[in-house]
Amino acid sequence: MQAVLGEMKNVARNNALLSVRIATNEQRLVEFDRELQKLSVLPSAATNEVPAFTPDLPTQPKP
């Protein structure tokens, strides 16, 4: 009976340790995913574009 209880104790301890490791790895994956999302966002292109020149047309022609 002592041997069975000892094994059950080991199983419970190992289960707790595995649960902690799984939770830690899940958190690391979430952080990794966030970093990947940051890298996959395309930065806005900085350009020197100037709006096209459009002269103001007079409302009435000059004589």
mmCIF file of C-alpha atoms in Angstrom:
data_model
loop_
_atom_site.group_PDB
_atom_site.id
_atom_site.type_symbol
_atom_site.label_atom_id
_atom_site.label_comp_id
_atom_site.label_asym_id
_atom_site.label_seq_id
_atom_site.Cartn_x
_atom_site.Cartn_y
_atom_site.Cartn_z
ATOM 1 C CA MET A 1 0.000 0.000 0.000
ATOM 2 C CA GLN A 2 2.891 2.378 0.810
ATOM 3 C CA ALA A 3 4.382 1.768 -2.623
ATOM 4 C CA VAL A 4 1.090 2.640 -4.332
ATOM 5 C CA LEU A 5 0.741 5.838 -2.303
ATOM 6 C CA GLY A 6 4.345 6.756 -3.107
ATOM 7 C CA GLU A 7 3.724 6.269 -6.824
ATOM 8 C CA MET A 8 0.522 8.310 -6.645
ATOM 9 C CA LYS A 9 2.495 11.086 -4.951
ATOM 10 C CA ASN A 10 5.079 10.988 -7.757
ATOM 11 C CA VAL A 11 2.370 11.074 -10.412
ATOM 12 C CA ALA A 12 0.690 14.060 -8.750
ATOM 13 C CA ARG A 13 4.004 15.922 -8.438
ATOM 14 C CA ASN A 14 4.957 15.196 -12.050
ATOM 15 C CA ASN A 15 1.523 16.298 -13.217
ATOM 16 C CA ALA A 16 1.901 19.601 -11.367
ATOM 17 C CA LEU A 17 5.381 20.134 -12.822
ATOM 18 C CA LEU A 18 4.160 19.413 -16.342
ATOM 19 C CA SER A 19 1.244 21.797 -15.894
ATOM 20 C CA VAL A 20 3.626 24.578 -14.884
ATOM 21 C CA ARG A 21 5.895 23.873 -17.847
ATOM 22 C CA ILE A 22 2.961 23.849 -20.259
ATOM 23 C CA ALA A 23 1.653 27.149 -18.873
ATOM 24 C CA THR A 24 5.129 28.691 -19.191
ATOM 25 C CA ASN A 25 5.459 27.512 -22.783
ATOM 26 C CA GLU A 26 1.999 28.812 -23.656
ATOM 27 C CA GLN A 27 2.982 32.235 -22.315
ATOM 28 C CA ARG A 28 6.196 32.156 -24.333
ATOM 29 C CA LEU A 29 4.208 31.308 -27.465
ATOM 30 C CA VAL A 30 1.857 34.240 -26.857
ATOM 31 C CA GLU A 31 4.831 36.596 -26.509
ATOM 32 C CA PHE A 32 6.452 35.102 -29.613
ATOM 33 C CA ASP A 33 3.217 35.592 -31.559
ATOM 34 C CA ARG A 34 3.088 39.244 -30.478
ATOM 35 C CA GLU A 35 6.643 39.771 -31.683
ATOM 36 C CA LEU A 36 5.825 38.143 -35.025
ATOM 37 C CA GLN A 37 2.771 40.368 -35.404
ATOM 38 C CA LYS A 38 4.951 43.433 -34.828
ATOM 39 C CA LEU A 39 7.364 42.276 -37.530
ATOM 40 C CA SER A 40 4.636 41.468 -40.034
ATOM 41 C CA VAL A 41 3.049 44.928 -39.865
ATOM 42 C CA LEU A 42 4.290 46.877 -42.841
ATOM 43 C CA PRO A 43 5.649 50.300 -41.961
ATOM 44 C CA SER A 44 4.054 53.218 -43.736
ATOM 45 C CA ALA A 45 6.126 54.296 -46.694
ATOM 46 C CA ALA A 46 7.749 57.662 -46.205
ATOM 47 C CA THR A 47 7.698 59.503 -49.511
ATOM 48 C CA ASN A 48 8.516 62.932 -50.770
ATOM 49 C CA GLU A 49 5.310 63.171 -52.740
ATOM 50 C CA VAL A 50 4.186 66.686 -53.430
ATOM 51 C CA PRO A 51 0.601 67.293 -54.503
ATOM 52 C CA ALA A 52 0.218 68.052 -58.182
ATOM 53 C CA PHE A 53 0.173 71.749 -59.035
ATOM 54 C CA THR A 54 -3.298 72.968 -59.902
ATOM 55 C CA PRO A 55 -3.428 76.653 -60.759
ATOM 56 C CA ASP A 56 -6.389 78.642 -59.531
ATOM 57 C CA LEU A 57 -8.467 79.498 -62.568
ATOM 58 C CA PRO A 58 -10.117 82.901 -62.485
ATOM 59 C CA THR A 59 -13.879 82.834 -62.335
ATOM 60 C CA GLN A 60 -14.133 85.441 -65.109
ATOM 61 C CA PRO A 61 -11.685 85.946 -67.930
ATOM 62 C CA LYS A 62 -9.787 89.239 -67.868
ATOM 63 C CA PRO A 63 -10.455 91.543 -70.837
#
